[in-house]
Coordinates of N, CA, C and O in Angstrom, one line a residue:
X29 N 0.8 -1.2 0.0 CA 0.0 0.0 0.0 C 0.9 1.3 0.0 O 0.3 2.4 0.0
X30 N 2.2 1.1 0.0 CA 3.0 2.3 0.0 C 2.8 3.1 -1.3 O 2.9 4.3 -1.3
X31 N 2.6 2.3 -2.4 CA 2.4 3.0 -3.7 C 1.2 3.9 -3.6 O 1.1 5.0 -4.2
X32 N 0.1 3.4 -2.9 CA -1.1 4.2 -2.8 C -0.9 5.4 -2.0 O -1.3 6.5 -2.4
X33 N -0.1 5.3 -0.9 CA 0.2 6.5 -0.1 C 1.0 7.5 -0.9 O 0.8 8.7 -0.8
X34 N 2.0 7.0 -1.6 CA 2.8 7.8 -2.4 C 2.0 8.5 -3.5 O 2.2 9.7 -3.8
X35 N 1.1 7.8 -4.1 CA 0.2 8.4 -5.1 C -0.7 9.5 -4.5 O -0.9 10.6 -5.0
X36 N -1.2 9.3 -3.3 CA -2.1 10.2 -2.6 C -1.2 11.5 -2.2 O -1.7 12.6 -2.3
X37 N 0.0 11.3 -1.8 CA 0.9 12.4 -1.5 C 1.3 13.2 -2.8 O 1.4 14.4 -2.7
X38 N 1.4 12.5 -3.9 CA 1.8 13.2 -5.1 C 0.6 14.0 -5.7 O 0.9 15.0 -6.4
X39 N -0.6 13.6 -5.4 CA -1.8 14.3 -5.9 C -2.7 14.6 -4.7 O -3.8 14.0 -4.6
X40 N -2.3 15.5 -3.8 CA -3.1 15.8 -2.6 C -4.5 16.4 -2.9 O -5.4 16.4 -2.1
X41 N -4.6 17.1 -4.1 CA -5.8 17.8 -4.4 C -6.9 16.8 -5.1 O -8.0 17.3 -5.4
X42 N -6.5 15.6 -5.3 CA -7.4 14.6 -5.9 C -8.1 13.7 -4.8 O -7.4 13.3 -3.9
X43 N -9.3 13.4 -5.0 CA -10.0 12.5 -4.1 C -9.5 11.1 -4.3 O -9.0 10.7 -5.3
X44 N -9.7 10.3 -3.2 CA -9.3 8.9 -3.3 C -10.1 8.2 -4.4 O -9.5 7.3 -5.1
X45 N -11.3 8.5 -4.6 CA -12.1 7.9 -5.7 C -11.6 8.2 -7.0 O -11.4 7.3 -7.9
X46 N -11.2 9.5 -7.3 CA -10.6 9.9 -8.5 C -9.3 9.1 -8.8 O -9.1 8.6 -9.9
X47 N -8.5 9.0 -7.8 CA -7.2 8.3 -8.0 C -7.5 6.8 -8.2 O -6.8 6.2 -9.1
X48 N -8.4 6.3 -7.5 CA -8.7 4.8 -7.7 C -9.2 4.6 -9.1 O -8.8 3.6 -9.8
X49 N -10.1 5.5 -9.6 CA -10.6 5.3 -11.0 C -9.4 5.5 -12.0 O -9.3 4.7 -13.0
X50 N -8.5 6.4 -11.8 CA -7.4 6.6 -12.7 C -6.5 5.3 -12.7 O -6.1 4.9 -13.7
X51 N -6.3 4.8 -11.5 CA -5.4 3.6 -11.4 C -6.1 2.4 -12.1 O -5.5 1.7 -12.9
X52 N -7.5 2.3 -11.9 CA -8.2 1.2 -12.6 C -8.1 1.4 -14.1 O -7.9 0.4 -14.9
X53 N -8.3 2.6 -14.6 CA -8.2 2.9 -16.1 C -6.8 2.5 -16.6 O -6.7 1.8 -17.6
X54 N -5.8 2.9 -15.9 CA -4.4 2.6 -16.3 C -4.2 1.1 -16.3 O -3.6 0.5 -17.3
X55 N -4.7 0.4 -15.3 CA -4.6 -1.1 -15.2 C -5.3 -1.8 -16.4 O -4.8 -2.7 -17.0
X56 N -6.5 -1.3 -16.7 CA -7.3 -1.8 -17.8 C -6.6 -1.6 -19.2 O -6.5 -2.5 -20.0
X57 N -6.1 -0.4 -19.4 CA -5.4 -0.1 -20.6 C -4.1 -0.9 -20.7 O -3.8 -1.5 -21.8
X58 N -3.3 -0.9 -19.7 CA -2.0 -1.7 -19.7 C -2.3 -3.2 -19.9 O -1.7 -3.9 -20.7
X59 N -3.3 -3.7 -19.1 CA -3.7 -5.1 -19.2 C -4.2 -5.4 -20.5 O -3.9 -6.5 -21.1
X60 N -5.1 -4.6 -21.1 CA -5.7 -4.8 -22.4 C -4.6 -4.8 -23.5 O -4.6 -5.6 -24.4
X61 N -3.6 -3.9 -23.3 CA -2.5 -3.9 -24.2 C -1.7 -5.1 -24.2 O -1.3 -5.7 -25.2
X62 N -1.5 -5.6 -22.9 CA -0.7 -6.8 -22.8 C -1.4 -8.0 -23.3 O -0.8 -8.9 -24.0
X63 N -2.7 -8.1 -23.1 CA -3.5 -9.2 -23.7 C -3.5 -9.1 -25.2 O -3.3 -10.1 -25.9
X64 N -3.7 -7.9 -25.7 CA -3.7 -7.7 -27.2 C -2.4 -8.1 -27.8 O -2.3 -8.8 -28.8
X65 N -1.3 -7.7 -27.1 CA 0.1 -8.0 -27.6 C 0.3 -9.6 -27.6 O 0.9 -10.1 -28.5
X66 N -0.2 -10.2 -26.5 CA -0.1 -11.6 -26.4 C -0.9 -12.4 -27.5 O -0.3 -13.3 -28.1
X67 N -2.1 -11.9 -27.8 CA -2.9 -12.5 -28.8 C -2.2 -12.4 -30.2 O -2.1 -13.3 -30.9
X68 N -1.7 -11.2 -30.5 CA -1.0 -11.0 -31.7 C 0.2 -11.9 -31.8 O 0.5 -12.5 -32.8
X69 N 1.0 -11.9 -30.7 CA 2.2 -12.8 -30.7 C 1.9 -14.2 -30.9 O 2.5 -14.9 -31.7
X70 N 0.9 -14.8 -30.2 CA 0.4 -16.1 -30.4 C 0.0 -16.4 -31.9 O 0.4 -17.4 -32.5
X71 N -0.7 -15.5 -32.4 CA -1.2 -15.6 -33.8 C 0.0 -15.6 -34.8 O 0.1 -16.4 -35.7
X72 N 0.9 -14.6 -34.6 CA 2.0 -14.4 -35.5 C 3.0 -15.6 -35.5 O 3.5 -16.0 -36.5
X73 N 3.1 -16.2 -34.3 CA 4.0 -17.4 -34.2 C 3.3 -18.7 -34.5 O 3.9 -19.7 -34.3
X74 N 2.1 -18.6 -35.0 CA 1.4 -19.8 -35.4 C 1.2 -19.9 -36.9 O 0.5 -20.8 -37.4
X75 N 1.8 -19.0 -37.6 CA 1.6 -18.9 -39.1 C 2.7 -19.8 -39.7 O 3.7 -20.1 -39.2
X76 N 2.3 -20.3 -40.9 CA 3.3 -21.1 -41.7 C 4.5 -20.3 -42.0 O 5.6 -20.9 -42.1
X77 N 4.4 -19.0 -42.3 CA 5.5 -18.2 -42.6 C 6.5 -18.2 -41.4 O 7.7 -18.3 -41.6
X78 N 6.0 -18.1 -40.2 CA 6.9 -18.1 -39.0 C 7.6 -19.4 -38.9 O 8.8 -19.5 -38.7
X79 N 6.8 -20.5 -39.0 CA 7.4 -21.8 -38.8 C 8.4 -22.1 -39.9 O 9.5 -22.6 -39.6
X80 N 8.1 -21.8 -41.1 CA 9.1 -22.1 -42.2 C 10.3 -21.2 -42.2 O 11.2 -21.4 -43.0
X81 N 10.2 -20.1 -41.4 CA 11.4 -19.2 -41.4 C 12.6 -20.0 -40.8 O 13.8 -19.7 -41.2
X82 N 12.4 -21.0 -40.0 CA 13.5 -21.8 -39.5 C 13.5 -23.2 -40.2 O 14.5 -23.8 -40.4
X83 N 12.3 -23.7 -40.4 CA 12.1 -25.1 -41.0 C 12.0 -25.1 -42.5 O 11.6 -26.1 -43.1
X84 N 12.4 -24.0 -43.2 CA 12.3 -24.0 -44.6 C 13.0 -25.0 -45.4 O 12.6 -25.6 -46.4
X85 N 14.2 -25.3 -44.9 CA 15.1 -26.3 -45.6 C 14.7 -27.8 -45.3 O 15.1 -28.7 -46.0
X86 N 13.9 -28.0 -44.3 CA 13.6 -29.3 -43.9 C 12.1 -29.6 -43.8 O 11.5 -30.1 -44.8
X87 N 11.5 -29.4 -42.7 CA 10.1 -29.7 -42.5 C 9.1 -29.1 -43.6 O 8.3 -29.7 -44.1
X88 N 9.3 -27.8 -43.8 CA 8.5 -27.1 -44.8 C 8.7 -27.6 -46.2 O 7.7 -27.8 -46.9
X89 N 9.9 -27.9 -46.5 CA 10.2 -28.4 -47.9 C 9.6 -29.8 -48.1 O 9.0 -30.1 -49.1
X90 N 9.7 -30.6 -47.0 CA 9.1 -32.0 -47.1 C 7.6 -32.0 -47.2 O 7.0 -32.8 -47.9
X91 N 7.0 -31.0 -46.6 CA 5.5 -30.9 -46.5 C 4.9 -30.5 -47.9 O 3.9 -31.0 -48.3
X92 N 5.7 -29.8 -48.7 CA 5.3 -29.3 -50.0 C 4.9 -30.5 -50.9 O 5.6 -31.5 -51.0
X93 N 3.7 -30.4 -51.5 CA 3.1 -31.4 -52.4 C 2.7 -32.7 -51.7 O 2.4 -33.7 -52.4
X94 N 2.6 -32.8 -50.4 CA 2.1 -33.9 -49.7 C 0.5 -33.8 -49.7 O 0.0 -32.8 -50.1
X95 N -0.1 -34.9 -49.3 CA -1.6 -34.9 -49.3 C -2.2 -33.8 -48.4 O -3.3 -33.3 -48.7
X96 N -1.5 -33.4 -47.4 CA -2.0 -32.3 -46.6 C -1.7 -30.9 -47.2 O -2.3 -29.9 -46.8
X97 N -0.8 -30.8 -48.2 CA -0.5 -29.6 -48.8 C -1.4 -29.4 -50.1 O -2.1 -28.4 -50.2
X98 N -1.5 -30.4 -50.9 CA -2.4 -30.4 -52.1 C -3.2 -31.7 -52.2 O -2.6 -32.8 -52.0
X99 N -4.5 -31.6 -52.4 CA -5.3 -32.7 -52.5 C -6.5 -32.4 -53.4 O -6.8 -31.3 -53.7
X100 N -7.3 -33.4 -53.7 CA -8.5 -33.3 -54.5 C -9.6 -32.4 -53.9 O -10.4 -31.8 -54.7
X101 N -9.6 -32.2 -52.6 CA -10.7 -31.4 -52.0 C -10.3 -30.0 -51.9 O -11.1 -29.1 -51.6
X102 N -9.0 -29.7 -51.9 CA -8.5 -28.3 -51.8 C -8.4 -27.8 -50.4 O -8.1 -26.7 -50.1
X103 N -8.7 -28.7 -49.4 CA -8.5 -28.4 -48.0 C -7.1 -28.6 -47.6 O -6.5 -29.6 -47.9
X104 N -6.5 -27.6 -47.1 CA -5.0 -27.6 -46.8 C -4.8 -27.4 -45.3 O -5.3 -26.6 -44.7
X105 N -3.9 -28.2 -44.8 CA -3.5 -28.1 -43.4 C -2.2 -27.3 -43.3 O -1.3 -27.6 -44.1
X106 N -2.2 -26.4 -42.5 CA -0.9 -25.6 -42.2 C -0.2 -26.2 -41.0 O -0.8 -27.0 -40.3
X107 N 1.0 -25.7 -40.8 CA 1.8 -26.3 -39.6 C 1.0 -26.3 -38.3 O 1.0 -27.3 -37.7
X108 N 0.4 -25.2 -38.0 CA -0.4 -25.1 -36.7 C -1.5 -26.1 -36.6 O -1.9 -26.5 -35.5
X109 N -2.1 -26.5 -37.8 CA -3.3 -27.4 -37.7 C -2.9 -28.7 -37.2 O -3.7 -29.4 -36.5
X110 N -1.7 -29.2 -37.4 CA -1.2 -30.5 -36.9 C -0.3 -30.4 -35.7 O -0.3 -31.3 -34.9
X111 N 0.4 -29.3 -35.5 CA 1.4 -29.2 -34.5 C 1.0 -28.3 -33.3 O 1.8 -28.1 -32.4
X112 N -0.2 -27.7 -33.3 CA -0.6 -26.8 -32.3 C -2.0 -27.0 -31.8 O -3.0 -26.9 -32.6
X113 N -2.2 -27.4 -30.6 CA -3.6 -27.6 -30.1 C -4.4 -26.4 -30.2 O -3.9 -25.2 -30.2
X114 N -5.7 -26.5 -30.4 CA -6.6 -25.4 -30.5 C -7.0 -24.8 -29.1 O -7.3 -23.6 -28.9
X115 N -7.0 -25.7 -28.1 CA -7.4 -25.2 -26.7 C -6.3 -24.4 -26.1 O -5.1 -24.7 -26.3
X116 N -6.6 -23.4 -25.3 CA -5.7 -22.4 -24.9 C -4.5 -22.9 -24.0 O -3.4 -22.7 -24.3
X117 N -4.8 -23.7 -23.0 CA -3.8 -24.2 -22.1 C -2.9 -25.2 -22.8 O -1.6 -25.0 -22.8
X118 N -3.4 -26.2 -23.5 CA -2.5 -27.1 -24.3 C -1.7 -26.3 -25.4 O -0.5 -26.6 -25.6
X119 N -2.3 -25.3 -26.0 CA -1.6 -24.5 -27.0 C -0.4 -23.8 -26.4 O 0.7 -23.8 -26.9
X120 N -0.6 -23.2 -25.2 CA 0.5 -22.4 -24.6 C 1.6 -23.4 -24.1 O 2.7 -23.0 -24.2
X121 N 1.2 -24.5 -23.6 CA 2.2 -25.5 -23.2 C 3.0 -25.9 -24.5 O 4.2 -26.0 -24.4
X122 N 2.3 -26.2 -25.6 CA 3.1 -26.5 -26.8 C 3.9 -25.4 -27.3 O 5.0 -25.6 -27.8
X123 N 3.5 -24.1 -27.2 CA 4.3 -23.0 -27.6 C 5.6 -22.9 -26.8 O 6.7 -22.7 -27.3
X124 N 5.5 -23.2 -25.5 CA 6.7 -23.2 -24.6 C 7.6 -24.3 -25.0 O 8.8 -24.1 -25.2
X125 N 7.1 -25.5 -25.3 CA 7.9 -26.6 -25.8 C 8.5 -26.3 -27.1 O 9.7 -26.6 -27.3
X126 N 7.8 -25.6 -28.0 CA 8.3 -25.3 -29.3 C 9.5 -24.3 -29.2 O 10.3 -24.2 -30.1
X127 N 9.5 -23.5 -28.1 CA 10.6 -22.5 -28.0 C 11.9 -23.2 -28.0 O 12.9 -22.6 -28.4
X128 N 12.0 -24.5 -27.5 CA 13.2 -25.3 -27.6 C 13.7 -25.4 -29.0 O 14.9 -25.4 -29.3
X129 N 12.8 -25.7 -29.9 CA 13.2 -25.8 -31.3 C 13.7 -24.5 -31.9 O 14.7 -24.5 -32.6
X130 N 13.0 -23.4 -31.5 CA 13.5 -22.1 -32.0 C 14.9 -21.8 -31.4 O 15.8 -21.4 -32.1
X131 N 15.1 -22.1 -30.1 CA 16.4 -22.0 -29.5 C 17.4 -22.9 -30.1 O 18.5 -22.5 -30.4
X132 N 17.0 -24.1 -30.5 CA 17.9 -25.1 -31.1 C 18.3 -24.6 -32.5 O 19.5 -24.8 -32.9
X133 N 17.4 -23.9 -33.2 CA 17.8 -23.3 -34.5 C 18.8 -22.2 -34.3 O 19.8 -22.2 -35.0
X134 N 18.5 -21.3 -33.4 CA 19.4 -20.1 -33.2 C 20.7 -20.4 -32.6 O 21.7 -19.7 -32.8
X135 N 20.8 -21.5 -31.8 CA 22.1 -21.9 -31.2 C 22.8 -22.9 -32.0 O 23.9 -23.4 -31.5
X136 N 22.3 -23.3 -33.1 CA 23.1 -24.1 -34.0 C 22.9 -25.6 -33.8 O 23.5 -26.4 -34.4
X137 N 21.9 -26.0 -33.0 CA 21.7 -27.4 -32.7 C 21.0 -28.1 -33.9 O 21.3 -29.2 -34.3
X138 N 20.0 -27.4 -34.5 CA 19.3 -27.9 -35.7 C 19.2 -26.9 -36.8 O 18.2 -26.9 -37.5
X139 N 20.2 -26.1 -37.0 CA 20.2 -25.0 -38.0 C 20.6 -25.4 -39.4 O 20.6 -24.6 -40.3
X140 N 21.0 -26.7 -39.6 CA 21.3 -27.2 -40.9 C 20.5 -28.5 -41.2 O 20.1 -29.1 -40.2
X141 N 20.4 -28.8 -42.4 CA 19.6 -30.1 -42.7 C 20.3 -31.3 -42.1 O 19.6 -32.1 -41.5
X142 N 21.6 -31.3 -42.1 CA 22.3 -32.5 -41.5 C 22.0 -32.5 -40.0 O 21.8 -33.6 -39.4
X143 N 22.1 -31.4 -39.3 CA 21.9 -31.4 -37.8 C 20.4 -31.7 -37.6 O 20.1 -32.4 -36.6
X144 N 19.5 -31.2 -38.4 CA 18.1 -31.4 -38.2 C 17.8 -32.9 -38.4 O 17.1 -33.5 -37.6
X145 N 18.4 -33.5 -39.4 CA 18.2 -35.0 -39.6 C 18.7 -35.8 -38.5 O 18.2 -36.8 -38.1
X146 N 19.8 -35.3 -37.9 CA 20.4 -36.0 -36.7 C 19.4 -36.1 -35.5 O 19.3 -37.1 -34.8
X147 N 18.6 -35.0 -35.4 CA 17.6 -34.9 -34.3 C 16.2 -35.3 -34.7 O 15.3 -35.2 -33.9
X148 N 16.0 -35.6 -36.0 CA 14.7 -35.9 -36.5 C 13.9 -36.9 -35.7 O 12.7 -36.7 -35.4
X149 N 14.5 -38.0 -35.4 CA 13.8 -39.1 -34.7 C 13.3 -38.6 -33.3 O 12.2 -38.8 -32.9
X150 N 14.2 -38.0 -32.6 CA 13.9 -37.5 -31.2 C 12.7 -36.5 -31.3 O 11.8 -36.5 -30.5
X151 N 12.8 -35.6 -32.3 CA 11.7 -34.6 -32.5 C 10.4 -35.3 -32.8 O 9.3 -34.9 -32.3
X152 N 10.5 -36.3 -33.7 CA 9.3 -37.0 -34.1 C 8.7 -37.8 -32.9 O 7.5 -37.8 -32.7
X153 N 9.5 -38.4 -32.2 CA 9.0 -39.2 -31.0 C 8.3 -38.2 -30.0 O 7.3 -38.6 -29.5
X154 N 8.9 -37.0 -29.8 CA 8.3 -36.1 -29.0 C 6.9 -35.7 -29.5 O 5.9 -35.6 -28.7
X155 N 6.8 -35.5 -30.8 CA 5.5 -35.1 -31.4 C 4.5 -36.3 -31.4 O 3.3 -36.1 -31.1
X156 N 5.0 -37.4 -31.7 CA 4.1 -38.6 -31.7 C 3.6 -38.9 -30.3 O 2.4 -39.2 -30.1
X157 N 4.5 -38.7 -29.3 CA 4.1 -39.0 -27.9 C 3.0 -38.0 -27.5 O 2.0 -38.4 -26.9
X158 N 3.2 -36.7 -27.9 CA 2.1 -35.7 -27.6 C 0.8 -36.1 -28.2 O -0.2 -36.0 -27.6
X159 N 0.9 -36.5 -29.5 CA -0.4 -36.8 -30.2 C -1.0 -38.1 -29.6 O -2.2 -38.2 -29.6
X160 N -0.2 -39.1 -29.2 CA -0.8 -40.3 -28.6 C -1.5 -39.9 -27.3 O -2.5 -40.5 -27.0
X161 N -0.9 -39.0 -26.5 CA -1.5 -38.7 -25.2 C -2.8 -37.9 -25.4 O -3.7 -38.1 -24.6
X162 N -2.9 -37.2 -26.5 CA -4.2 -36.5 -26.7 C -5.1 -37.1 -27.7 O -6.0 -36.5 -28.2
X163 N -4.9 -38.4 -28.0 CA -5.7 -39.2 -28.9 C -5.8 -38.6 -30.3 O -6.8 -38.5 -30.9
X164 N -4.6 -38.0 -30.7 CA -4.5 -37.4 -32.1 C -5.5 -36.3 -32.3 O -6.2 -36.2 -33.3
X165 N -5.7 -35.5 -31.3 CA -6.8 -34.5 -31.3 C -6.6 -33.5 -32.5 O -7.6 -33.2 -33.2
X166 N -5.4 -33.2 -32.9 CA -5.2 -32.3 -34.0 C -5.7 -33.0 -35.3 O -6.2 -32.3 -36.2
X167 N -5.5 -34.3 -35.4 CA -6.1 -35.0 -36.6 C -7.6 -34.9 -36.6 O -8.3 -34.6 -37.6
X168 N -8.2 -35.1 -35.4 CA -9.6 -35.1 -35.2 C -10.3 -33.8 -35.4 O -11.5 -33.7 -35.6
X169 N -9.5 -32.7 -35.3 CA -10.0 -31.4 -35.5 C -10.5 -31.2 -36.9 O -11.4 -30.5 -37.2
X170 N -9.9 -32.0 -37.9 CA -10.3 -31.9 -39.3 C -11.0 -33.2 -39.7 O -11.9 -33.1 -40.6
X171 N -10.5 -34.3 -39.2 CA -11.0 -35.6 -39.7 C -12.0 -36.2 -38.6 O -11.5 -36.7 -37.6
X172 N -13.3 -36.2 -38.9 CA -14.3 -36.7 -37.9 C -14.6 -38.1 -38.4 O -15.2 -38.3 -39.4
X173 N -14.2 -39.1 -37.5 CA -14.5 -40.5 -37.9 C -15.9 -40.8 -38.1 O -16.3 -41.6 -38.9
X174 N -16.8 -40.1 -37.4 CA -18.2 -40.4 -37.5 C -18.8 -39.9 -38.9 O -19.8 -40.3 -39.3
X175 N -18.0 -39.0 -39.5 CA -18.4 -38.5 -40.9 C -17.7 -39.2 -42.0 O -18.0 -38.9 -43.2
X176 N -16.9 -40.2 -41.7 CA -16.2 -40.9 -42.8 C -17.1 -41.9 -43.4 O -17.9 -42.6 -42.7
X177 N -17.1 -42.0 -44.7 CA -17.9 -42.9 -45.5 C -17.1 -44.2 -45.7 O -16.2 -44.3 -46.5
X178 N -17.4 -45.2 -44.9 CA -16.7 -46.5 -45.0 C -16.8 -47.1 -46.4 O -15.9 -47.8 -46.8
X179 N -17.9 -46.9 -47.1 CA -18.1 -47.4 -48.4 C -17.1 -46.9 -49.4 O -16.8 -47.5 -50.4
X180 N -16.5 -45.7 -49.1 CA -15.5 -45.1 -50.0 C -14.1 -45.5 -49.6 O -13.1 -45.1 -50.3
X181 N -14.0 -46.2 -48.5 CA -12.6 -46.7 -48.1 C -12.4 -48.1 -48.7 O -13.3 -48.8 -49.0
X182 N -11.1 -48.4 -48.9 CA -10.8 -49.8 -49.4 C -11.2 -50.8 -48.3 O -11.3 -50.4 -47.1
X183 N -11.3 -52.0 -48.7 CA -11.6 -53.1 -47.8 C -10.5 -53.1 -46.7 O -10.8 -53.3 -45.5
X184 N -9.2 -52.9 -47.1 CA -8.1 -53.0 -46.2 C -8.2 -51.8 -45.2 O -8.0 -52.0 -44.0
X185 N -8.6 -50.6 -45.7 CA -8.7 -49.4 -44.8 C -9.8 -49.7 -43.8 O -9.7 -49.4 -42.6
X186 N -11.0 -50.2 -44.2 CA -12.1 -50.5 -43.3 C -11.6 -51.4 -42.2 O -11.9 -51.2 -41.0
X187 N -10.9 -52.5 -42.6 CA -10.5 -53.5 -41.6 C -9.5 -52.9 -40.7 O -9.6 -53.2 -39.5
X188 N -8.6 -52.1 -41.2 CA -7.6 -51.5 -40.3 C -8.2 -50.5 -39.3 O -7.8 -50.4 -38.2
X189 N -9.1 -49.7 -39.8 CA -9.8 -48.8 -38.9 C -10.6 -49.5 -37.8 O -10.6 -49.1 -36.7
X190 N -11.3 -50.6 -38.2 CA -12.0 -51.4 -37.2 C -11.0 -52.0 -36.2 O -11.3 -52.0 -34.9
X191 N -9.9 -52.5 -36.6 CA -8.9 -53.1 -35.7 C -8.3 -52.0 -34.8 O -8.2 -52.2 -33.6
X192 N -8.0 -50.8 -35.4 CA -7.5 -49.7 -34.6 C -8.5 -49.3 -33.5 O -8.1 -49.1 -32.3
X193 N -9.7 -49.2 -33.8 CA -10.8 -48.9 -32.9 C -10.8 -49.9 -31.7 O -10.9 -49.6 -30.6
X194 N -10.8 -51.2 -32.1 CA -10.9 -52.3 -31.1 C -9.7 -52.3 -30.2 O -9.8 -52.6 -29.0
X195 N -8.5 -52.0 -30.8 CA -7.3 -52.0 -30.0 C -7.0 -50.7 -29.2 O -6.1 -50.6 -28.4
X196 N -7.8 -49.7 -29.5 CA -7.6 -48.4 -28.8 C -6.4 -47.6 -29.3 O -5.9 -46.8 -28.6
X197 N -6.0 -47.9 -30.5 CA -4.9 -47.1 -31.1 C -5.4 -45.8 -31.6 O -6.6 -45.6 -31.7
X198 N -4.6 -44.8 -31.9 CA -5.0 -43.5 -32.4 C -4.4 -43.2 -33.8 O -3.5 -44.0 -34.2
X199 N -4.9 -42.2 -34.4 CA -4.5 -41.9 -35.8 C -3.0 -42.0 -36.1 O -2.6 -42.6 -37.0
X200 N -2.2 -41.3 -35.2 CA -0.8 -41.2 -35.5 C -0.1 -42.5 -35.4 O 1.0 -42.7 -36.0
X201 N -0.7 -43.6 -34.8 CA -0.1 -44.9 -34.8 C 0.1 -45.4 -36.2 O 1.1 -46.1 -36.5
X202 N -0.8 -45.1 -37.1 CA -0.7 -45.6 -38.5 C -0.4 -44.5 -39.5 O 0.4 -44.7 -40.4
X203 N -1.0 -43.3 -39.3 CA -0.8 -42.2 -40.2 C 0.3 -41.3 -39.8 O 0.1 -40.2 -39.4
X204 N 1.5 -41.7 -39.9 CA 2.7 -40.9 -39.6 C 3.6 -41.0 -40.9 O 3.5 -41.8 -41.7
X205 N 4.4 -40.0 -41.0 CA 5.3 -39.9 -42.2 C 4.5 -39.5 -43.4 O 5.0 -39.7 -44.5
X206 N 3.3 -38.9 -43.3 CA 2.5 -38.5 -44.5 C 2.7 -37.1 -44.8 O 2.4 -36.7 -46.0
X207 N 3.3 -36.3 -43.9 CA 3.5 -34.9 -44.2 C 5.0 -34.5 -44.2 O 5.4 -33.5 -44.6
X208 N 5.8 -35.4 -43.5 CA 7.2 -35.2 -43.4 C 7.9 -36.6 -43.6 O 7.3 -37.6 -43.5
X209 N 9.2 -36.5 -44.0 CA 10.0 -37.7 -44.2 C 10.0 -38.5 -42.9 O 10.3 -38.0 -41.8
X210 N 9.7 -39.8 -43.0 CA 9.7 -40.7 -41.8 C 11.1 -40.9 -41.3 O 12.0 -41.2 -42.1
X211 N 11.3 -40.6 -40.1 CA 12.7 -40.8 -39.5 C 13.1 -42.3 -39.4 O 12.2 -43.1 -39.2
X212 N 14.4 -42.5 -39.3 CA 14.9 -43.9 -39.0 C 14.6 -44.1 -37.6 O 14.7 -43.2 -36.7
X213 N 14.3 -45.3 -37.3 CA 14.0 -45.7 -35.9 C 12.6 -46.2 -35.6 O 11.8 -46.2 -36.6
X214 N 12.3 -46.6 -34.4 CA 11.0 -47.1 -34.1 C 9.9 -46.0 -34.4 O 10.1 -44.8 -34.2
X215 N 8.7 -46.5 -34.8 CA 7.6 -45.6 -35.1 C 6.7 -45.4 -33.9 O 7.0 -45.9 -32.8
X216 N 5.6 -44.7 -34.1 CA 4.7 -44.4 -33.0 C 4.1 -45.6 -32.3 O 3.8 -45.6 -31.1
X217 N 3.9 -46.7 -33.0 CA 3.3 -47.9 -32.4 C 4.1 -48.4 -31.3 O 3.6 -49.1 -30.3
X218 N 5.5 -48.2 -31.4 CA 6.4 -48.8 -30.4 C 6.4 -47.8 -29.1 O 7.0 -48.2 -28.1
X219 N 5.8 -46.7 -29.2 CA 5.9 -45.7 -28.1 C 4.7 -46.1 -27.2 O 3.5 -46.1 -27.6
X220 N 4.9 -46.4 -25.9 CA 3.9 -46.7 -25.0 C 3.6 -45.4 -24.1 O 4.6 -44.9 -23.5
X221 N 2.4 -45.0 -24.1 CA 2.1 -43.8 -23.2 C 0.7 -44.1 -22.5 O -0.1 -44.9 -23.0
X222 N 0.6 -43.5 -21.4 CA -0.7 -43.6 -20.6 C -1.5 -42.4 -21.0 O -1.0 -41.3 -21.0
X223 N -2.7 -42.7 -21.4 CA -3.6 -41.5 -21.8 C -4.5 -41.2 -20.7 O -5.0 -41.9 -19.9

């Protein structure tokens, strides 16, 4: 409360109510500005342009012309659609985790294709694990299993989807390596996580 006493002494001709309203207005303006700046920052760091500024030589180049980039329906998935949760708290957690990749790029850990490839499997395992834990929610944001027409799937796809449902596996267990080069090493099915 020292700041309040100092404020009252600095403006002795103002009533306590006037000073309280002024402090409230300043707090709202500063708080609103901080929230606005945060929203803009989150949005700007979720764009494909931002992601590809570091990943242009590797992940972004691999993504080009994949089924998620170009397809018969014209629906295109951007980086954030697959790698960034839509819900606020999981999104912010993922943003903090992704800061390691940005740091890795700027400190030279993954700033070349060769270094990126060296860390590719570890980064993939991290992403696969995240997706397994959330039941491939980012896939489900676009692909609704209840809206899939089983008659338009091959007999093999229908059987595999039925088996996956019975076994409790998730999208990423089978549908990995479709937007980026599959890394050497064990795939998502070998990763055991508790959901």
